Amino acid sequence: MDWLKRLRPARLDAATRAFVAWCVSEIAPNLAHARGYPQRFAPALLAARAYCDALAQTLPAPMLLARSAFVVQPQVRALFATAAAIPAALTQSVAVRDWFAGHDADTIHALMGVRLHRRQVFGLAIQGDAVQREVAQEVASFADHTFTALAADARALRTEIARELMFSLLTQARARVETLVAIQQALTEEKQVLQADLRARPDAARQQRLAQCLHELHAAHAALDAESVWQHVEPLLSDPAAHLGLHPHAFGIDDTGVCHVDAAQTLRTRITLCELRGRDRRHWMVMPVCIPRAELESAPGYAARLAEAGRWLTI
């Protein structure tokens, strides 16, 4: 009977079963009805989680996000136009405001994301002892500051970042399923139009297209059963590095504070930022940060907004 035990899938612990159930609910709930669930899905999903855990560990230590750091930290100067822009960005984040409202801690850790914008300009450049004017340069600016993976400390932040990365992979998998659903819906609508047209005006060409449409619709229905859906998303989960990654980018900062994309220039200050690829098609730069409560509370009008919110809660 030992051979029978070897053929039987290994029993999963409660934590792993809960993890697989969460992943399936995010991708396509009907996967829970597939053959071999949940043991069959566990290897690919656990491998994807291990990849996300390792990826989260490659990010640098959290950067202090405060007006005082704007003077001494080149990364902060590169990511914000002015020191006053730091509390302004924090007040725009509902997640940051809600976290501080529900916790007594003096700091919060988060993953800050910014959009990278590149543009071509003409400016000064130093070549040896000579200053050249009207030199074509590519400079970078950053906008749309967002804060996710909020946590109480740096260690918990890594865990939250890994979870966000895993959710990004699951979102990509769900997008594949949604594409199949969209194909099915489009074929269903085309079938209904063709049937209506044929009732009004019988036509050999339409009849041929209807037969082809019905064949494609049958294949579209089959592609959405649990077995086919898993075969469609398993390659993504089994090879997460091809669909999600952190890629370092080097930037140079000149004496005027301008951030240059071309890091090969002779600039005294250089910084490295990580681009998160796979989340969407835009350039998404990420950086772990530590946010003091005082920075949020120092924003102009923040106290007034809190009082206004409290007044409406009282009413």
Short mmCIF file of C-alpha atoms in Angstrom, two decimals:
data_model
loop_
_atom_site.label_atom_id
_atom_site.label_comp_id
_atom_site.label_asym_id
_atom_site.label_seq_id
_atom_site.Cartn_x
_atom_site.Cartn_y
_atom_site.Cartn_z
CA MET A 1 0.00 0.00 0.00
CA ASP A 2 3.02 2.32 0.13
CA TRP A 3 2.79 2.93 -3.60
CA LEU A 4 -0.82 4.11 -3.16
CA LYS A 5 0.25 6.64 -0.54
CA ARG A 6 2.91 8.00 -2.88
CA LEU A 7 0.31 8.57 -5.61
CA ARG A 8 -2.02 10.42 -3.24
CA PRO A 9 -1.48 14.22 -3.26
CA ALA A 10 0.22 15.60 -0.17
CA ARG A 11 -2.16 17.08 2.36
CA LEU A 12 -1.91 20.86 2.68
CA ASP A 13 -1.83 22.65 6.01
CA ALA A 14 -4.56 25.14 6.86
CA ALA A 15 -2.43 28.19 6.04
CA THR A 16 -1.55 26.89 2.59
CA ARG A 17 -5.16 25.94 1.86
CA ALA A 18 -6.24 29.46 2.86
CA PHE A 19 -3.55 30.98 0.62
CA VAL A 20 -4.59 28.88 -2.38
CA ALA A 21 -8.26 29.76 -1.75
CA TRP A 22 -7.40 33.48 -1.69
CA CYS A 23 -5.47 33.20 -4.97
CA VAL A 24 -8.30 31.32 -6.67
CA SER A 25 -10.88 33.88 -5.51
CA GLU A 26 -8.77 36.64 -7.08
CA ILE A 27 -8.22 34.83 -10.40
CA ALA A 28 -11.47 32.96 -11.10
CA PRO A 29 -13.71 31.44 -8.39
CA ASN A 30 -14.70 28.52 -10.62
CA LEU A 31 -11.13 27.20 -10.31
CA ALA A 32 -12.22 25.78 -6.94
CA HIS A 33 -14.19 23.18 -8.93
CA ALA A 34 -11.19 22.03 -10.97
CA ARG A 35 -9.76 18.56 -10.68
CA GLY A 36 -7.16 18.25 -7.92
CA TYR A 37 -8.05 21.47 -6.11
CA PRO A 38 -6.32 22.72 -4.00
CA GLN A 39 -3.26 20.42 -4.02
CA ARG A 40 -2.82 20.71 -7.77
CA PHE A 41 -2.56 24.50 -7.68
CA ALA A 42 -0.30 24.77 -4.64
CA PRO A 43 3.14 24.24 -6.31
CA ALA A 44 2.75 27.06 -8.85
CA LEU A 45 1.14 29.45 -6.37
CA LEU A 46 3.69 28.76 -3.64
CA ALA A 47 6.54 29.25 -6.11
CA ALA A 48 5.04 32.57 -7.18
CA ARG A 49 4.75 33.65 -3.54
CA ALA A 50 8.37 32.67 -2.86
CA TYR A 51 9.44 34.77 -5.84
CA CYS A 52 7.48 37.77 -4.54
CA ASP A 53 8.95 37.33 -1.06
CA ALA A 54 12.48 37.32 -2.49
CA LEU A 55 11.72 40.30 -4.74
CA ALA A 56 10.49 42.36 -1.78
CA GLN A 57 13.79 41.73 -0.01
CA THR A 58 15.78 43.29 -2.86
CA LEU A 59 14.34 46.75 -2.26
CA PRO A 60 16.51 49.20 -0.32
CA ALA A 61 15.91 50.16 3.30
CA PRO A 62 13.05 52.60 3.89
CA MET A 63 13.92 56.22 3.13
CA LEU A 64 12.88 58.92 5.60
CA LEU A 65 10.19 60.96 3.90
CA ALA A 66 10.32 64.32 5.65
CA ARG A 67 11.01 67.96 4.85
CA SER A 68 14.24 67.78 6.84
CA ALA A 69 15.46 65.00 4.53
CA PHE A 70 14.85 67.14 1.45
CA VAL A 71 18.09 69.03 2.08
CA VAL A 72 20.34 66.05 2.79
CA GLN A 73 18.82 63.18 0.78
CA PRO A 74 19.30 63.32 -3.03
CA GLN A 75 16.52 60.73 -3.52
CA VAL A 76 14.01 62.96 -1.76
CA ARG A 77 15.05 66.00 -3.82
CA ALA A 78 14.71 63.95 -7.00
CA LEU A 79 11.23 62.67 -6.17
CA PHE A 80 9.76 65.95 -4.91
CA ALA A 81 10.00 69.40 -6.48
CA THR A 82 10.03 71.20 -3.12
CA ALA A 83 10.08 70.32 0.56
CA ALA A 84 6.50 71.57 0.88
CA ALA A 85 5.41 69.02 -1.73
CA ILE A 86 6.06 66.18 0.75
CA PRO A 87 3.24 66.91 3.26
CA ALA A 88 1.03 67.94 0.34
CA ALA A 89 1.44 64.47 -1.23
CA LEU A 90 0.79 62.77 2.10
CA THR A 91 -2.50 64.59 2.67
CA GLN A 92 -3.72 63.46 -0.75
CA SER A 93 -3.30 59.80 0.25
CA VAL A 94 -6.48 58.44 1.82
CA ALA A 95 -4.59 55.32 2.90
CA VAL A 96 -2.00 57.33 4.86
CA ARG A 97 -4.61 59.55 6.49
CA ASP A 98 -6.76 56.59 7.50
CA TRP A 99 -3.81 54.63 8.87
CA PHE A 100 -2.68 57.45 11.14
CA ALA A 101 -6.28 58.06 12.21
CA GLY A 102 -6.58 54.45 13.36
CA HIS A 103 -3.15 54.07 15.00
CA ASP A 104 -1.26 55.90 17.72
CA ALA A 105 2.17 55.32 16.17
CA ASP A 106 4.43 58.25 15.35
CA THR A 107 5.61 56.75 12.06
CA ILE A 108 4.30 54.58 9.27
CA HIS A 109 6.18 52.53 6.68
CA ALA A 110 4.90 52.29 3.12
CA LEU A 111 5.85 51.57 -0.46
CA MET A 112 5.81 54.87 -2.34
CA GLY A 113 5.18 54.74 -6.07
CA VAL A 114 5.74 57.57 -8.53
CA ARG A 115 5.31 57.93 -12.27
CA LEU A 116 8.47 58.62 -14.22
CA HIS A 117 8.23 61.25 -16.94
CA ARG A 118 11.07 61.81 -19.39
CA ARG A 119 11.54 64.86 -21.55
CA GLN A 120 14.17 66.29 -23.85
CA VAL A 121 15.57 69.71 -22.94
CA PHE A 122 18.49 71.95 -23.83
CA GLY A 123 20.68 73.03 -20.93
CA LEU A 124 24.18 73.54 -19.61
CA ALA A 125 26.76 70.77 -19.51
CA ILE A 126 30.27 70.70 -18.11
CA GLN A 127 33.00 69.08 -20.19
CA GLY A 128 36.24 69.25 -18.24
CA ASP A 129 36.73 72.90 -17.33
CA ALA A 130 34.43 74.17 -20.06
CA VAL A 131 30.74 74.96 -19.77
CA GLN A 132 28.68 74.17 -22.85
CA ARG A 133 25.32 75.77 -23.53
CA GLU A 134 22.26 74.45 -25.32
CA VAL A 135 23.28 70.82 -24.91
CA ALA A 136 20.52 68.27 -25.60
CA GLN A 137 19.71 66.37 -22.41
CA GLU A 138 17.08 63.93 -21.19
CA VAL A 139 15.78 64.83 -17.75
CA ALA A 140 13.37 63.05 -15.43
CA SER A 141 10.53 64.23 -13.26
CA PHE A 142 8.23 62.31 -10.95
CA ALA A 143 4.52 62.75 -10.27
CA ASP A 144 1.39 60.97 -8.99
CA HIS A 145 2.84 59.93 -5.62
CA THR A 146 0.93 57.00 -4.13
CA PHE A 147 1.42 54.96 -0.95
CA THR A 148 0.59 51.26 -0.58
CA ALA A 149 1.58 48.27 1.59
CA LEU A 150 1.24 50.33 4.78
CA ALA A 151 2.85 48.76 7.85
CA ALA A 152 3.95 49.60 11.36
CA ASP A 153 7.64 48.79 10.90
CA ALA A 154 10.22 47.91 8.27
CA ARG A 155 9.89 44.15 8.74
CA ALA A 156 6.13 44.19 8.37
CA LEU A 157 6.56 46.43 5.33
CA ARG A 158 8.47 43.68 3.49
CA THR A 159 5.61 41.28 4.16
CA GLU A 160 3.04 43.76 2.85
CA ILE A 161 5.12 44.54 -0.23
CA ALA A 162 5.40 40.83 -1.03
CA ARG A 163 1.63 40.54 -0.71
CA GLU A 164 1.16 43.51 -3.07
CA LEU A 165 3.51 41.90 -5.59
CA MET A 166 1.62 38.61 -5.37
CA PHE A 167 -1.65 40.46 -5.86
CA SER A 168 -0.17 42.07 -8.98
CA LEU A 169 0.56 38.62 -10.43
CA LEU A 170 -2.96 37.45 -9.59
CA THR A 171 -4.36 40.57 -11.26
CA GLN A 172 -2.46 39.71 -14.44
CA ALA A 173 -3.83 36.18 -14.28
CA ARG A 174 -7.36 37.52 -13.80
CA ALA A 175 -6.87 39.80 -16.82
CA ARG A 176 -6.24 36.72 -18.95
CA VAL A 177 -9.50 35.21 -17.76
CA GLU A 178 -11.34 38.47 -18.38
CA THR A 179 -10.03 38.45 -21.94
CA LEU A 180 -11.60 35.02 -22.45
CA VAL A 181 -14.87 36.29 -20.99
CA ALA A 182 -14.81 39.31 -23.31
CA ILE A 183 -14.30 37.03 -26.33
CA GLN A 184 -17.27 34.90 -25.28
CA GLN A 185 -19.48 37.96 -24.80
CA ALA A 186 -18.49 39.42 -28.17
CA LEU A 187 -19.28 36.15 -29.93
CA THR A 188 -22.62 35.88 -28.12
CA GLU A 189 -23.59 39.38 -29.25
CA GLU A 190 -22.48 38.63 -32.82
CA LYS A 191 -24.54 35.43 -32.82
CA GLN A 192 -27.65 37.33 -31.74
CA VAL A 193 -27.15 39.97 -34.45
CA LEU A 194 -26.59 37.34 -37.15
CA GLN A 195 -29.69 35.40 -36.10
CA ALA A 196 -31.80 38.55 -36.21
CA ASP A 197 -30.44 39.51 -39.64
CA LEU A 198 -31.09 36.03 -41.00
CA ARG A 199 -34.69 36.13 -39.83
CA ALA A 200 -35.16 39.41 -41.67
CA ARG A 201 -33.02 38.73 -44.75
CA PRO A 202 -31.82 35.14 -45.33
CA ASP A 203 -28.35 35.21 -46.79
CA ALA A 204 -25.83 32.45 -47.53
CA ALA A 205 -22.84 34.51 -46.39
CA ARG A 206 -24.51 35.36 -43.07
CA GLN A 207 -25.55 31.73 -42.61
CA GLN A 208 -21.94 30.64 -43.13
CA ARG A 209 -20.66 33.26 -40.67
CA LEU A 210 -23.29 32.16 -38.12
CA ALA A 211 -22.09 28.56 -38.35
CA GLN A 212 -18.51 29.74 -37.85
CA CYS A 213 -19.57 31.98 -34.96
CA LEU A 214 -21.35 29.10 -33.23
CA HIS A 215 -18.23 26.98 -33.57
CA GLU A 216 -16.07 29.74 -32.08
CA LEU A 217 -18.60 30.31 -29.32
CA HIS A 218 -18.49 26.64 -28.38
CA ALA A 219 -14.69 26.88 -28.12
CA ALA A 220 -15.01 30.07 -26.06
CA HIS A 221 -17.35 28.32 -23.61
CA ALA A 222 -14.91 25.42 -23.31
CA ALA A 223 -12.02 27.84 -22.64
CA LEU A 224 -13.83 29.12 -19.54
CA ASP A 225 -14.25 25.80 -17.77
CA ALA A 226 -12.07 25.34 -14.70
CA GLU A 227 -9.55 23.01 -16.36
CA SER A 228 -8.97 25.29 -19.34
CA VAL A 229 -8.73 28.43 -17.18
CA TRP A 230 -6.00 26.88 -15.05
CA GLN A 231 -4.06 25.80 -18.15
CA HIS A 232 -4.35 29.40 -19.37
CA VAL A 233 -2.99 31.06 -16.20
CA GLU A 234 -0.56 28.42 -14.90
CA PRO A 235 2.32 29.47 -17.23
CA LEU A 236 2.17 33.00 -15.82
CA LEU A 237 2.27 31.80 -12.21
CA SER A 238 4.96 29.21 -12.91
CA ASP A 239 7.28 31.83 -14.43
CA PRO A 240 6.62 35.02 -12.42
CA ALA A 241 9.97 36.60 -13.30
CA ALA A 242 8.82 36.98 -16.92
CA HIS A 243 5.80 39.02 -15.84
CA LEU A 244 6.88 40.95 -12.75
CA GLY A 245 10.24 42.38 -11.76
CA LEU A 246 12.18 45.22 -10.20
CA HIS A 247 14.71 46.88 -12.48
CA PRO A 248 17.19 49.45 -11.12
CA HIS A 249 17.61 52.75 -12.93
CA ALA A 250 20.54 55.10 -12.31
CA PHE A 251 20.01 58.85 -12.39
CA GLY A 252 22.41 61.74 -12.04
CA ILE A 253 21.56 64.96 -10.23
CA ASP A 254 23.34 68.17 -11.21
CA ASP A 255 24.16 71.11 -8.95
CA THR A 256 20.82 72.77 -9.73
CA GLY A 257 18.88 69.72 -8.55
CA VAL A 258 17.80 68.56 -12.02
CA CYS A 259 17.50 64.77 -12.32
CA HIS A 260 19.10 63.41 -15.50
CA VAL A 261 18.13 60.10 -17.07
CA ASP A 262 21.57 59.65 -18.61
CA ALA A 263 23.62 58.52 -15.59
CA ALA A 264 26.80 58.37 -17.66
CA GLN A 265 27.16 62.12 -17.41
CA THR A 266 29.86 63.50 -15.14
CA LEU A 267 27.65 64.37 -12.19
CA ARG A 268 28.73 64.30 -8.59
CA THR A 269 25.44 62.96 -7.22
CA ARG A 270 23.92 59.71 -8.42
CA ILE A 271 20.89 57.83 -7.21
CA THR A 272 19.32 54.48 -8.06
CA LEU A 273 15.57 53.93 -8.18
CA CYS A 274 13.71 50.69 -8.90
CA GLU A 275 11.13 50.40 -11.65
CA LEU A 276 8.33 47.93 -11.02
CA ARG A 277 7.61 46.29 -14.36
CA GLY A 278 4.54 44.21 -15.04
CA ARG A 279 2.10 46.19 -12.93
CA ASP A 280 1.01 48.26 -15.94
CA ARG A 281 2.53 49.78 -19.05
CA ARG A 282 3.50 53.08 -17.44
CA HIS A 283 6.88 53.69 -15.80
CA TRP A 284 6.23 52.99 -12.12
CA MET A 285 9.16 53.73 -9.79
CA VAL A 286 8.93 52.40 -6.21
CA MET A 287 10.76 53.19 -2.98
CA PRO A 288 10.14 52.03 0.63
CA VAL A 289 9.64 55.04 2.87
CA CYS A 290 9.22 55.88 6.56
CA ILE A 291 6.67 58.64 7.14
CA PRO A 292 6.58 60.61 10.41
CA ARG A 293 3.14 61.61 11.62
CA ALA A 294 4.38 65.18 12.01
CA GLU A 295 4.84 65.49 8.24
CA LEU A 296 1.17 64.76 7.63
CA GLU A 297 -0.02 67.06 10.40
CA SER A 298 2.18 69.91 9.18
CA ALA A 299 0.37 70.14 5.84
CA PRO A 300 -1.50 73.44 5.39
CA GLY A 301 -5.18 73.03 6.20
CA TYR A 302 -4.80 69.50 7.56
CA ALA A 303 -6.13 70.40 11.03
CA ALA A 304 -9.06 72.23 9.47
CA ARG A 305 -9.94 69.21 7.36
CA LEU A 306 -9.85 66.97 10.42
CA ALA A 307 -12.14 69.34 12.28
CA GLU A 308 -14.52 69.45 9.32
CA ALA A 309 -14.58 65.64 9.13
CA GLY A 310 -15.27 65.45 12.84
CA ARG A 311 -18.10 67.94 12.51
CA TRP A 312 -19.79 65.86 9.84
CA LEU A 313 -19.34 62.69 11.91
CA THR A 314 -21.00 64.48 14.84
CA ILE A 315 -23.92 65.58 12.68
#
